[in-house]
């Protein structure tokens, strides 16, 4: 293998398994291409999520939709070690999700650096929000809010139904001048959209340092200043010391994680604690079959369902805090 070549590991998955595989790839192969002085190699490559088979409105086409998660390894002993960790992790995930054997091939590093961009295009989500890759010039209409993203190798561009459901809910429930919190921000798309819709201040959290970097870069790319009074992005989950502070909270995470956050399974601040009386909590990343489980967890915290949105098998719940607890 030549120095300018990489090993691509690809797994075709469904929507729920995709998030687990992305987390696995980022855990073992996340970060920048940073020189390792001991091994004389570079490590890190994150994850690429390639989604194809959408119609002009961004909805998956039956029998055409495909989602493939990829990661890229440098050659050498370190890369081989990371590959073994990834393959073992995928085997363990296959006990929980329908994950096939990974497919490995050799690619040129120059091709890798640009090939993933071809899968992203401008996409309207909601009534006003137009999501576009930073390298595109979309045909925006008067009143459109154009969110420009450079998703990098680890985070999505809004193509997933869960993101679209969240943005549509933001357009309805985010009040101008109201405080907004995005838990698990990823690329920062929801926080940026909320800021453009007039929310202030906007806070965003993520446990992944790569996500924090991507979200900050995307915020600046959209002309949004980073400050506690404008858009504040920090590492972590549910922020402490913010009880009753936010008018709207969004959490686009897996259903099981949402339940655990409500029930403080991670020794965390309760998911609903930062929500103001009369505020709305947007819960997404939920498969239809698990929506009642999430709703029950929300109701245990005194929240009441006010809206339910669905696209395919994916559901977003909007729950309201009627009174301070």
mmCIF file of N, CA and C in Angstrom, residues 96-173:
data_model
loop_
_atom_site.group_PDB
_atom_site.id
_atom_site.type_symbol
_atom_site.label_atom_id
_atom_site.label_comp_id
_atom_site.label_asym_id
_atom_site.label_seq_id
_atom_site.Cartn_x
_atom_site.Cartn_y
_atom_site.Cartn_z
ATOM 1 N N UNK A 96 -27.189 -6.354 18.266
ATOM 2 C CA UNK A 96 -28.301 -5.462 18.594
ATOM 3 C C UNK A 96 -29.020 -4.944 17.361
ATOM 4 N N UNK A 97 -28.291 -4.785 16.253
ATOM 5 C CA UNK A 97 -28.847 -4.210 15.032
ATOM 6 C C UNK A 97 -28.555 -5.141 13.851
ATOM 7 N N UNK A 98 -29.360 -5.047 12.790
ATOM 8 C CA UNK A 98 -29.089 -5.845 11.585
ATOM 9 C C UNK A 98 -27.945 -5.238 10.772
ATOM 10 N N UNK A 99 -26.720 -5.479 11.200
ATOM 11 C CA UNK A 99 -25.537 -4.903 10.566
ATOM 12 C C UNK A 99 -24.804 -5.989 9.788
ATOM 13 N N UNK A 100 -24.608 -5.801 8.489
ATOM 14 C CA UNK A 100 -23.888 -6.804 7.696
ATOM 15 C C UNK A 100 -22.384 -6.715 7.922
ATOM 16 N N UNK A 101 -21.654 -7.639 7.308
ATOM 17 C CA UNK A 101 -20.195 -7.596 7.370
ATOM 18 C C UNK A 101 -19.690 -6.312 6.719
ATOM 19 N N UNK A 102 -18.684 -5.657 7.317
ATOM 20 C CA UNK A 102 -18.131 -4.454 6.688
ATOM 21 C C UNK A 102 -17.380 -4.807 5.408
ATOM 22 N N UNK A 103 -17.362 -3.853 4.487
ATOM 23 C CA UNK A 103 -16.645 -4.017 3.222
ATOM 24 C C UNK A 103 -15.434 -3.094 3.241
ATOM 25 N N UNK A 104 -14.258 -3.633 2.990
ATOM 26 C CA UNK A 104 -13.024 -2.847 3.008
ATOM 27 C C UNK A 104 -12.438 -2.753 1.605
ATOM 28 N N UNK A 105 -11.907 -1.584 1.271
ATOM 29 C CA UNK A 105 -11.217 -1.403 -0.009
ATOM 30 C C UNK A 105 -10.180 -0.298 0.149
ATOM 31 N N UNK A 106 -9.253 -0.249 -0.799
ATOM 32 C CA UNK A 106 -8.205 0.766 -0.797
ATOM 33 C C UNK A 106 -8.594 1.915 -1.715
ATOM 34 N N UNK A 107 -8.430 3.157 -1.233
ATOM 35 C CA UNK A 107 -8.763 4.337 -2.029
ATOM 36 C C UNK A 107 -7.609 5.329 -1.951
ATOM 37 N N UNK A 108 -7.537 6.208 -2.941
ATOM 38 C CA UNK A 108 -6.556 7.283 -2.929
ATOM 39 C C UNK A 108 -6.991 8.360 -1.936
ATOM 40 N N UNK A 109 -6.040 8.891 -1.171
ATOM 41 C CA UNK A 109 -6.376 9.913 -0.181
ATOM 42 C C UNK A 109 -6.981 11.146 -0.835
ATOM 43 N N UNK A 110 -6.508 11.516 -2.014
ATOM 44 C CA UNK A 110 -7.046 12.686 -2.706
ATOM 45 C C UNK A 110 -8.507 12.474 -3.074
ATOM 46 N N UNK A 111 -8.859 11.247 -3.501
ATOM 47 C CA UNK A 111 -10.251 10.955 -3.845
ATOM 48 C C UNK A 111 -11.124 10.997 -2.604
ATOM 49 N N UNK A 112 -10.600 10.476 -1.492
ATOM 50 C CA UNK A 112 -11.369 10.471 -0.242
ATOM 51 C C UNK A 112 -11.705 11.882 0.213
ATOM 52 N N UNK A 113 -10.774 12.804 0.031
ATOM 53 C CA UNK A 113 -10.937 14.153 0.568
ATOM 54 C C UNK A 113 -12.125 14.885 -0.022
ATOM 55 N N UNK A 114 -12.579 14.479 -1.217
ATOM 56 C CA UNK A 114 -13.638 15.223 -1.893
ATOM 57 C C UNK A 114 -14.861 14.379 -2.262
ATOM 58 N N UNK A 115 -14.715 13.060 -2.295
ATOM 59 C CA UNK A 115 -15.798 12.235 -2.821
ATOM 60 C C UNK A 115 -17.071 12.348 -2.005
ATOM 61 N N UNK A 116 -16.950 12.488 -0.666
ATOM 62 C CA UNK A 116 -18.144 12.493 0.173
ATOM 63 C C UNK A 116 -19.035 13.694 -0.092
ATOM 64 N N UNK A 117 -18.474 14.775 -0.655
ATOM 65 C CA UNK A 117 -19.269 15.982 -0.865
ATOM 66 C C UNK A 117 -20.360 15.800 -1.914
ATOM 67 N N UNK A 118 -20.182 14.838 -2.820
ATOM 68 C CA UNK A 118 -21.153 14.680 -3.894
ATOM 69 C C UNK A 118 -22.513 14.214 -3.386
ATOM 70 N N UNK A 119 -22.580 13.738 -2.173
ATOM 71 C CA UNK A 119 -23.840 13.208 -1.656
ATOM 72 C C UNK A 119 -24.714 14.288 -1.011
ATOM 73 N N UNK A 120 -24.235 15.522 -0.923
ATOM 74 C CA UNK A 120 -24.977 16.572 -0.258
ATOM 75 C C UNK A 120 -25.361 17.663 -1.242
ATOM 76 N N UNK A 121 -26.576 18.155 -1.103
ATOM 77 C CA UNK A 121 -27.097 19.171 -2.012
ATOM 78 C C UNK A 121 -28.034 20.066 -1.220
ATOM 79 N N UNK A 122 -28.381 21.243 -1.758
ATOM 80 C CA UNK A 122 -29.335 22.099 -1.047
ATOM 81 C C UNK A 122 -30.659 21.376 -0.813
ATOM 82 N N UNK A 123 -31.229 21.588 0.345
ATOM 83 C CA UNK A 123 -32.453 20.885 0.715
ATOM 84 C C UNK A 123 -33.321 21.798 1.568
ATOM 85 N N UNK A 124 -34.583 21.941 1.181
ATOM 86 C CA UNK A 124 -35.533 22.722 1.971
ATOM 87 C C UNK A 124 -36.130 21.823 3.044
ATOM 88 N N UNK A 125 -36.033 22.283 4.284
ATOM 89 C CA UNK A 125 -36.668 21.561 5.379
ATOM 90 C C UNK A 125 -37.526 22.552 6.145
ATOM 91 N N UNK A 126 -38.751 22.181 6.409
ATOM 92 C CA UNK A 126 -39.693 23.144 6.969
ATOM 93 C C UNK A 126 -40.150 24.101 5.883
ATOM 94 N N UNK A 127 -40.728 25.212 6.284
ATOM 95 C CA UNK A 127 -41.257 26.182 5.317
ATOM 96 C C UNK A 127 -40.215 27.203 4.881
ATOM 97 N N UNK A 128 -39.298 27.571 5.770
ATOM 98 C CA UNK A 128 -38.388 28.682 5.487
ATOM 99 C C UNK A 128 -36.918 28.296 5.471
ATOM 100 N N UNK A 129 -36.574 27.200 6.099
ATOM 101 C CA UNK A 129 -35.161 26.861 6.264
ATOM 102 C C UNK A 129 -34.655 26.110 5.036
ATOM 103 N N UNK A 130 -33.596 26.642 4.446
ATOM 104 C CA UNK A 130 -32.952 26.023 3.291
ATOM 105 C C UNK A 130 -31.549 25.621 3.713
ATOM 106 N N UNK A 131 -31.336 24.325 3.818
ATOM 107 C CA UNK A 131 -30.041 23.795 4.217
ATOM 108 C C UNK A 131 -29.188 23.599 2.978
ATOM 109 N N UNK A 132 -27.972 24.090 3.016
ATOM 110 C CA UNK A 132 -27.122 23.949 1.839
ATOM 111 C C UNK A 132 -25.682 23.689 2.251
ATOM 112 N N UNK A 133 -24.997 22.799 1.540
ATOM 113 C CA UNK A 133 -23.558 22.658 1.770
ATOM 114 C C UNK A 133 -22.856 23.979 1.496
ATOM 115 N N UNK A 134 -21.798 24.246 2.215
ATOM 116 C CA UNK A 134 -21.125 25.543 2.120
ATOM 117 C C UNK A 134 -20.599 25.819 0.722
ATOM 118 N N UNK A 135 -20.350 24.780 -0.051
ATOM 119 C CA UNK A 135 -19.770 24.971 -1.391
ATOM 120 C C UNK A 135 -20.835 25.177 -2.474
ATOM 121 N N UNK A 136 -22.128 25.160 -2.110
ATOM 122 C CA UNK A 136 -23.209 25.340 -3.075
ATOM 123 C C UNK A 136 -23.776 26.758 -2.993
ATOM 124 N N UNK A 137 -24.365 27.223 -4.094
ATOM 125 C CA UNK A 137 -25.097 28.484 -4.129
ATOM 126 C C UNK A 137 -26.557 28.165 -4.453
ATOM 127 N N UNK A 138 -27.411 28.038 -3.448
ATOM 128 C CA UNK A 138 -28.788 27.612 -3.683
ATOM 129 C C UNK A 138 -29.645 28.733 -4.255
ATOM 130 N N UNK A 139 -30.754 28.343 -4.847
ATOM 131 C CA UNK A 139 -31.727 29.315 -5.348
ATOM 132 C C UNK A 139 -32.718 29.613 -4.226
ATOM 133 N N UNK A 140 -32.387 30.580 -3.404
ATOM 134 C CA UNK A 140 -33.221 30.918 -2.253
ATOM 135 C C UNK A 140 -34.366 31.827 -2.668
ATOM 136 N N UNK A 141 -35.492 31.677 -1.973
ATOM 137 C CA UNK A 141 -36.667 32.514 -2.181
ATOM 138 C C UNK A 141 -36.684 33.624 -1.136
ATOM 139 N N UNK A 142 -37.385 34.732 -1.404
ATOM 140 C CA UNK A 142 -37.501 35.789 -0.393
ATOM 141 C C UNK A 142 -38.045 35.225 0.925
ATOM 142 N N UNK A 143 -37.399 35.557 2.005
ATOM 143 C CA UNK A 143 -37.821 35.066 3.312
ATOM 144 C C UNK A 143 -37.159 33.771 3.735
ATOM 145 N N UNK A 144 -36.413 33.129 2.828
ATOM 146 C CA UNK A 144 -35.718 31.896 3.192
ATOM 147 C C UNK A 144 -34.606 32.177 4.200
ATOM 148 N N UNK A 145 -34.397 31.245 5.090
ATOM 149 C CA UNK A 145 -33.267 31.270 6.011
ATOM 150 C C UNK A 145 -32.269 30.227 5.519
ATOM 151 N N UNK A 146 -31.180 30.682 4.948
ATOM 152 C CA UNK A 146 -30.198 29.783 4.347
ATOM 153 C C UNK A 146 -29.159 29.401 5.397
ATOM 154 N N UNK A 147 -29.116 28.122 5.732
ATOM 155 C CA UNK A 147 -28.151 27.596 6.695
ATOM 156 C C UNK A 147 -27.066 26.870 5.911
ATOM 157 N N UNK A 148 -25.855 27.397 5.981
ATOM 158 C CA UNK A 148 -24.733 26.811 5.246
ATOM 159 C C UNK A 148 -23.928 25.911 6.188
ATOM 160 N N UNK A 149 -23.730 24.680 5.753
ATOM 161 C CA UNK A 149 -23.014 23.717 6.580
ATOM 162 C C UNK A 149 -21.815 23.152 5.842
ATOM 163 N N UNK A 150 -20.738 23.002 6.568
ATOM 164 C CA UNK A 150 -19.601 22.197 6.133
ATOM 165 C C UNK A 150 -19.598 21.018 7.087
ATOM 166 N N UNK A 151 -20.311 19.941 6.748
ATOM 167 C CA UNK A 151 -20.545 18.897 7.733
ATOM 168 C C UNK A 151 -19.311 18.138 8.152
ATOM 169 N N UNK A 152 -18.236 18.208 7.372
ATOM 170 C CA UNK A 152 -17.054 17.451 7.733
ATOM 171 C C UNK A 152 -17.311 15.964 7.599
ATOM 172 N N UNK A 153 -16.534 15.188 8.281
ATOM 173 C CA UNK A 153 -16.590 13.752 8.093
ATOM 174 C C UNK A 153 -17.488 13.048 9.102
ATOM 175 N N UNK A 154 -18.002 13.736 10.093
ATOM 176 C CA UNK A 154 -18.668 13.024 11.172
ATOM 177 C C UNK A 154 -20.144 13.329 11.316
ATOM 178 N N UNK A 155 -20.629 14.439 10.765
ATOM 179 C CA UNK A 155 -21.961 14.873 11.141
ATOM 180 C C UNK A 155 -22.809 15.182 9.927
ATOM 181 N N UNK A 156 -24.120 15.038 10.090
ATOM 182 C CA UNK A 156 -25.026 15.120 8.963
ATOM 183 C C UNK A 156 -25.327 16.521 8.495
ATOM 184 N N UNK A 157 -26.014 16.583 7.359
ATOM 185 C CA UNK A 157 -26.353 17.868 6.756
ATOM 186 C C UNK A 157 -27.845 18.136 6.825
ATOM 187 N N UNK A 158 -28.584 17.365 7.607
ATOM 188 C CA UNK A 158 -30.013 17.589 7.689
ATOM 189 C C UNK A 158 -30.819 16.685 6.792
ATOM 190 N N UNK A 159 -30.155 15.759 6.102
ATOM 191 C CA UNK A 159 -30.883 14.871 5.217
ATOM 192 C C UNK A 159 -31.742 13.879 5.980
ATOM 193 N N UNK A 160 -31.367 13.558 7.198
ATOM 194 C CA UNK A 160 -32.100 12.532 7.934
ATOM 195 C C UNK A 160 -33.467 13.057 8.355
ATOM 196 N N UNK A 161 -34.499 12.203 8.289
ATOM 197 C CA UNK A 161 -35.848 12.645 8.669
ATOM 198 C C UNK A 161 -35.927 13.247 10.060
ATOM 199 N N UNK A 162 -35.125 12.762 11.009
ATOM 200 C CA UNK A 162 -35.210 13.293 12.371
ATOM 201 C C UNK A 162 -34.844 14.771 12.416
ATOM 202 N N UNK A 163 -33.856 15.168 11.609
ATOM 203 C CA UNK A 163 -33.475 16.584 11.567
ATOM 204 C C UNK A 163 -34.564 17.413 10.927
ATOM 205 N N UNK A 164 -35.139 16.914 9.846
ATOM 206 C CA UNK A 164 -36.202 17.662 9.170
ATOM 207 C C UNK A 164 -37.412 17.831 10.085
ATOM 208 N N UNK A 165 -37.750 16.793 10.836
ATOM 209 C CA UNK A 165 -38.866 16.892 11.774
ATOM 210 C C UNK A 165 -38.586 17.951 12.834
ATOM 211 N N UNK A 166 -37.351 17.999 13.306
ATOM 212 C CA UNK A 166 -36.989 18.993 14.321
ATOM 213 C C UNK A 166 -37.089 20.410 13.783
ATOM 214 N N UNK A 167 -36.567 20.636 12.587
ATOM 215 C CA UNK A 167 -36.587 21.987 12.029
ATOM 216 C C UNK A 167 -38.020 22.453 11.807
ATOM 217 N N UNK A 168 -38.878 21.564 11.312
ATOM 218 C CA UNK A 168 -40.281 21.939 11.134
ATOM 219 C C UNK A 168 -40.914 22.317 12.465
ATOM 220 N N UNK A 169 -40.558 21.597 13.530
ATOM 221 C CA UNK A 169 -41.083 21.934 14.856
ATOM 222 C C UNK A 169 -40.504 23.253 15.358
ATOM 223 N N UNK A 170 -39.235 23.505 15.068
ATOM 224 C CA UNK A 170 -38.630 24.778 15.477
ATOM 225 C C UNK A 170 -39.382 25.950 14.875
ATOM 226 N N UNK A 171 -39.720 25.842 13.591
ATOM 227 C CA UNK A 171 -40.412 26.938 12.925
ATOM 228 C C UNK A 171 -41.729 27.275 13.624
ATOM 229 N N UNK A 172 -42.354 26.271 14.203
ATOM 230 C CA UNK A 172 -43.643 26.504 14.857
ATOM 231 C C UNK A 172 -43.488 26.978 16.297
ATOM 232 N N UNK A 173 -42.523 26.424 17.024
ATOM 233 C CA UNK A 173 -42.511 26.602 18.466
ATOM 234 C C UNK A 173 -41.455 27.560 18.999
#
